[in-house]
Amino acid sequence: MEGKNEQRAGLLYGIGAYVMWGLVPLFWPLLNPSGAIEILAHRMVWSLGFVAVALLVVRRWAWIGELARDRHKLGLIAVAAATITVNWGLYIWAVINGQVVEASLGYFINPLVTIAMGVLLLGERLRPVQWVAVATGLAAVLVLSIGYGRPPWISLVLAFSFATYGLVKKKVNMGGLESLAAETAVLFVPALGFLLWLAASGKSTFTTGGAGHGFLLAATGIVTAVPLICFGAAAVRVPLSTLGLLQYLAPVFQFGLGVLYFKESMPPERWAGFALVWLALSLLTWDALRTARRNRVLAVKLLATAAAAPAAAPPAPAARPAPTTASTPAGSPATAADSTPTGTPAAASSTASSTAGAPDPTP
């Protein structure tokens, strides 16, 4: 019962995280007249402050010393910080410039880009259905390029930057809060320097936009950190396959807001391009679920086979020591009884038990 409650709570945390990420386009226009770069700088500065408080509450500071001594990991953190800067900045710019639908496309095609990067950079092999999905995604980009009259560069930059960010994060192997704290710490000094320069030149909206506007800019730290905290709580409670399905909630909400709330145009060729993307994602999801089910069935079969395998025969008892009053010549019956030839039932039983649990190579 407790396990079910934990899984239910994890599911709610996951839904909450992705719904918040999906609804965040409603927040960025509230920061007008701030520009995208000023909003981005505030997001970096206030995110670090909020995450630092969260880490202080949970008392998780030991990782800082370990990270400071690991130059390789510090380099990866710097790369992650650079890629997430591009991703955050472009996404904010797209939303406040009326490109919510194209921005949502970037997160729709992100799984396809991640798979393509796995093949090109890591030498991973794809299953046939995955190849079909990637090819369908490429066809979608071509159709959308014709529809927009240009390549959907916002979508492509968002997808590739976030896929790169995910690849680097996988190599860093840090918790969500810790990773965000490290990345924003790298970005803190240039972001704060930019904000101070804006204030000194009289261009800062934080100091001239009133208390309400200043509060909203400070709230960018909460908007960034709270969904991440919910995601971290979900990740330890529900299977990754469930999180993989939930990830589509964010771009679905973003797309819906772009079409229904922001009233962005959707000519037929864009609907056709998005339909191809959704088809590719459906193929990926179906293939992932089918593969997971096959792996579960194979695991059950292996466990059943191992349980049914005969126990290895007990070792033959040691021969009695020869009487002290007489010597045992070599080749006598006592010596012969000590050795067990390989063709005996004991040996055969041992061989059978070692091979009974071997998995069937066919799926």
Short mmCIF file of C-alpha atoms in Angstrom, two decimals, residues 66-302:
data_model
loop_
_atom_site.label_atom_id
_atom_site.label_comp_id
_atom_site.label_asym_id
_atom_site.label_seq_id
_atom_site.Cartn_x
_atom_site.Cartn_y
_atom_site.Cartn_z
CA GLU A 66 33.91 16.96 -4.78
CA LEU A 67 32.95 19.06 -7.80
CA ALA A 68 35.63 21.67 -7.08
CA ARG A 69 38.31 18.95 -7.18
CA ASP A 70 37.09 17.42 -10.44
CA ARG A 71 38.26 19.57 -13.36
CA HIS A 72 36.68 17.31 -15.96
CA LYS A 73 33.26 17.57 -14.34
CA LEU A 74 33.70 21.33 -13.93
CA GLY A 75 34.32 21.57 -17.67
CA LEU A 76 31.16 19.60 -18.38
CA ILE A 77 29.19 21.87 -16.04
CA ALA A 78 30.48 24.88 -18.00
CA VAL A 79 29.32 23.28 -21.28
CA ALA A 80 25.93 22.49 -19.74
CA ALA A 81 25.63 26.08 -18.52
CA ALA A 82 26.42 27.42 -21.99
CA THR A 83 23.89 25.19 -23.76
CA ILE A 84 21.10 25.88 -21.26
CA THR A 85 21.79 29.61 -21.65
CA VAL A 86 21.13 29.30 -25.38
CA ASN A 87 18.03 27.21 -24.74
CA TRP A 88 16.53 29.45 -22.05
CA GLY A 89 17.34 32.68 -23.88
CA LEU A 90 15.92 31.59 -27.23
CA TYR A 91 12.80 30.13 -25.64
CA ILE A 92 12.06 33.37 -23.75
CA TRP A 93 12.69 35.38 -26.93
CA ALA A 94 10.38 33.12 -28.95
CA VAL A 95 7.52 33.41 -26.46
CA ILE A 96 7.62 37.19 -26.11
CA ASN A 97 7.89 37.53 -29.91
CA GLY A 98 4.85 35.42 -30.73
CA GLN A 99 6.58 32.17 -31.69
CA VAL A 100 5.12 29.82 -29.06
CA VAL A 101 4.03 27.17 -31.58
CA GLU A 102 7.45 26.94 -33.19
CA ALA A 103 9.04 26.82 -29.74
CA SER A 104 6.75 23.93 -28.78
CA LEU A 105 7.88 22.10 -31.91
CA GLY A 106 11.44 22.20 -30.59
CA TYR A 107 10.44 20.15 -27.55
CA PHE A 108 8.30 17.81 -29.64
CA ILE A 109 11.25 16.90 -31.87
CA ASN A 110 13.76 16.82 -29.00
CA PRO A 111 13.47 12.99 -28.55
CA LEU A 112 14.15 12.51 -32.27
CA VAL A 113 17.20 14.79 -32.11
CA THR A 114 18.43 12.96 -29.01
CA ILE A 115 18.22 9.64 -30.87
CA ALA A 116 20.03 11.08 -33.89
CA MET A 117 22.81 12.41 -31.66
CA GLY A 118 23.11 9.00 -30.03
CA VAL A 119 23.76 7.46 -33.44
CA LEU A 120 26.15 10.15 -34.69
CA LEU A 121 28.12 10.81 -31.50
CA LEU A 122 27.85 7.62 -29.47
CA GLY A 123 27.61 5.04 -32.24
CA GLU A 124 24.32 3.67 -30.93
CA ARG A 125 22.33 1.27 -33.09
CA LEU A 126 18.67 1.89 -33.81
CA ARG A 127 15.84 -0.56 -34.15
CA PRO A 128 13.95 -0.45 -37.46
CA VAL A 129 10.98 1.42 -35.97
CA GLN A 130 13.33 4.06 -34.58
CA TRP A 131 14.83 4.57 -38.03
CA VAL A 132 11.32 5.07 -39.45
CA ALA A 133 10.53 7.57 -36.69
CA VAL A 134 13.70 9.58 -37.35
CA ALA A 135 13.03 9.59 -41.11
CA THR A 136 9.46 10.75 -40.44
CA GLY A 137 10.82 13.54 -38.26
CA LEU A 138 13.15 14.68 -41.05
CA ALA A 139 10.21 14.71 -43.46
CA ALA A 140 8.29 16.84 -40.95
CA VAL A 141 11.12 19.38 -40.79
CA LEU A 142 11.13 19.55 -44.61
CA VAL A 143 7.36 20.11 -44.74
CA LEU A 144 7.55 22.78 -42.03
CA SER A 145 10.42 24.49 -43.83
CA ILE A 146 8.22 24.79 -46.91
CA GLY A 147 5.33 26.04 -44.77
CA TYR A 148 7.39 28.67 -42.94
CA GLY A 149 9.33 29.64 -46.04
CA ARG A 150 12.51 28.95 -44.04
CA PRO A 151 13.90 26.17 -41.85
CA PRO A 152 12.19 26.15 -38.42
CA TRP A 153 15.42 27.42 -36.85
CA ILE A 154 13.87 28.22 -33.47
CA SER A 155 12.68 24.63 -33.12
CA LEU A 156 15.96 23.18 -34.33
CA VAL A 157 18.15 25.31 -32.04
CA LEU A 158 15.92 24.57 -29.04
CA ALA A 159 15.93 20.83 -29.81
CA PHE A 160 19.68 20.53 -30.43
CA SER A 161 20.65 22.73 -27.47
CA PHE A 162 18.42 20.78 -25.11
CA ALA A 163 19.59 17.43 -26.49
CA THR A 164 23.21 18.53 -26.01
CA TYR A 165 22.35 19.69 -22.51
CA GLY A 166 20.81 16.30 -21.74
CA LEU A 167 23.85 14.46 -23.10
CA VAL A 168 26.23 16.53 -20.96
CA LYS A 169 24.00 16.16 -17.89
CA LYS A 170 24.11 12.39 -18.34
CA LYS A 171 27.91 12.47 -18.22
CA VAL A 172 27.96 14.84 -15.22
CA ASN A 173 25.61 12.53 -13.29
CA MET A 174 24.45 14.98 -10.61
CA GLY A 175 21.09 15.54 -8.96
CA GLY A 176 18.71 18.12 -10.39
CA LEU A 177 19.12 20.70 -7.64
CA GLU A 178 22.88 20.25 -7.43
CA SER A 179 23.28 20.49 -11.18
CA LEU A 180 21.12 23.60 -11.46
CA ALA A 181 23.05 25.21 -8.59
CA ALA A 182 26.39 24.48 -10.28
CA GLU A 183 25.22 25.71 -13.69
CA THR A 184 23.70 28.93 -12.37
CA ALA A 185 26.81 29.50 -10.24
CA VAL A 186 28.86 29.46 -13.46
CA LEU A 187 26.42 31.93 -15.02
CA PHE A 188 25.92 34.09 -11.92
CA VAL A 189 28.85 36.49 -12.33
CA PRO A 190 28.26 37.41 -16.01
CA ALA A 191 24.49 37.61 -15.42
CA LEU A 192 24.87 39.85 -12.36
CA GLY A 193 27.44 41.97 -14.19
CA PHE A 194 25.01 42.48 -17.07
CA LEU A 195 22.21 43.49 -14.69
CA LEU A 196 24.47 45.95 -12.88
CA TRP A 197 25.49 47.45 -16.22
CA LEU A 198 21.82 47.85 -17.17
CA ALA A 199 21.12 49.58 -13.87
CA ALA A 200 24.13 51.89 -14.23
CA SER A 201 23.10 52.87 -17.76
CA GLY A 202 19.49 53.50 -16.76
CA LYS A 203 18.13 50.68 -18.93
CA SER A 204 17.13 48.27 -16.17
CA THR A 205 13.40 47.62 -15.88
CA PHE A 206 13.96 46.03 -12.45
CA THR A 207 14.57 49.44 -10.90
CA THR A 208 12.23 51.50 -13.09
CA GLY A 209 9.27 49.17 -13.57
CA GLY A 210 7.89 49.37 -10.05
CA ALA A 211 7.74 46.95 -7.14
CA GLY A 212 5.33 44.55 -8.86
CA HIS A 213 7.53 44.24 -11.91
CA GLY A 214 10.60 43.72 -9.74
CA PHE A 215 8.81 40.95 -7.85
CA LEU A 216 7.90 39.20 -11.11
CA LEU A 217 11.51 39.34 -12.28
CA ALA A 218 12.64 37.85 -8.96
CA ALA A 219 9.98 35.16 -9.33
CA THR A 220 11.85 33.80 -12.36
CA GLY A 221 13.94 31.85 -9.84
CA ILE A 222 10.82 30.20 -8.43
CA VAL A 223 9.44 29.52 -11.91
CA THR A 224 12.71 27.78 -12.79
CA ALA A 225 13.32 25.79 -9.59
CA VAL A 226 9.87 24.58 -8.49
CA PRO A 227 9.16 22.40 -11.58
CA LEU A 228 12.67 20.97 -11.29
CA ILE A 229 12.10 20.06 -7.62
CA CYS A 230 8.83 18.34 -8.57
CA PHE A 231 10.58 16.49 -11.38
CA GLY A 232 13.27 15.29 -8.98
CA ALA A 233 10.60 14.03 -6.58
CA ALA A 234 8.90 12.18 -9.43
CA ALA A 235 12.11 10.64 -10.78
CA VAL A 236 12.72 8.64 -7.59
CA ARG A 237 9.13 7.39 -7.35
CA VAL A 238 7.99 6.40 -10.84
CA PRO A 239 9.66 4.41 -13.65
CA LEU A 240 11.62 6.30 -16.29
CA SER A 241 9.21 4.95 -18.91
CA THR A 242 6.40 6.85 -17.19
CA LEU A 243 8.44 10.04 -17.12
CA GLY A 244 9.20 9.51 -20.80
CA LEU A 245 5.48 9.58 -21.57
CA LEU A 246 4.80 12.54 -19.28
CA GLN A 247 7.44 14.65 -21.07
CA TYR A 248 5.03 15.21 -23.96
CA LEU A 249 2.65 17.12 -21.67
CA ALA A 250 4.85 20.25 -21.78
CA PRO A 251 4.93 20.78 -25.57
CA VAL A 252 1.25 19.78 -25.82
CA PHE A 253 0.32 22.57 -23.42
CA GLN A 254 2.68 24.98 -25.16
CA PHE A 255 1.21 24.14 -28.57
CA GLY A 256 -2.33 24.53 -27.23
CA LEU A 257 -1.50 27.92 -25.74
CA GLY A 258 0.10 29.06 -28.98
CA VAL A 259 -2.92 28.12 -31.08
CA LEU A 260 -5.84 28.78 -28.72
CA TYR A 261 -4.60 31.54 -26.40
CA PHE A 262 -1.99 33.48 -28.37
CA LYS A 263 -3.93 32.90 -31.63
CA GLU A 264 -0.86 32.09 -33.73
CA SER A 265 -1.61 31.12 -37.32
CA MET A 266 -1.60 27.45 -38.32
CA PRO A 267 -1.90 27.08 -42.11
CA PRO A 268 -2.48 23.58 -43.53
CA GLU A 269 1.20 22.89 -44.23
CA ARG A 270 2.08 23.50 -40.57
CA TRP A 271 -0.66 21.12 -39.46
CA ALA A 272 0.80 18.57 -41.89
CA GLY A 273 4.30 19.06 -40.47
CA PHE A 274 3.11 18.74 -36.88
CA ALA A 275 1.07 15.65 -37.82
CA LEU A 276 4.24 14.00 -39.12
CA VAL A 277 6.06 14.89 -35.90
CA TRP A 278 3.25 13.39 -33.82
CA LEU A 279 3.32 10.27 -35.99
CA ALA A 280 7.07 9.91 -35.40
CA LEU A 281 6.60 10.32 -31.64
CA SER A 282 3.80 7.75 -31.66
CA LEU A 283 6.11 5.27 -33.37
CA LEU A 284 8.86 5.95 -30.82
CA THR A 285 6.47 5.52 -27.90
CA TRP A 286 5.00 2.30 -29.28
CA ASP A 287 8.45 0.86 -29.92
CA ALA A 288 9.68 1.81 -26.44
CA LEU A 289 6.65 0.24 -24.75
CA ARG A 290 6.94 -2.91 -26.86
CA THR A 291 10.66 -3.25 -26.08
CA ALA A 292 10.06 -2.70 -22.37
CA ARG A 293 7.33 -5.37 -22.37
CA ARG A 294 9.60 -7.86 -24.17
CA ASN A 295 12.38 -7.20 -21.67
CA ARG A 296 10.01 -7.82 -18.76
CA VAL A 297 8.81 -11.09 -20.29
CA LEU A 298 12.41 -12.19 -20.89
CA ALA A 299 13.34 -11.35 -17.30
CA VAL A 300 10.42 -13.42 -15.98
CA LYS A 301 11.44 -16.36 -18.18
CA LEU A 302 15.03 -16.16 -16.93
#
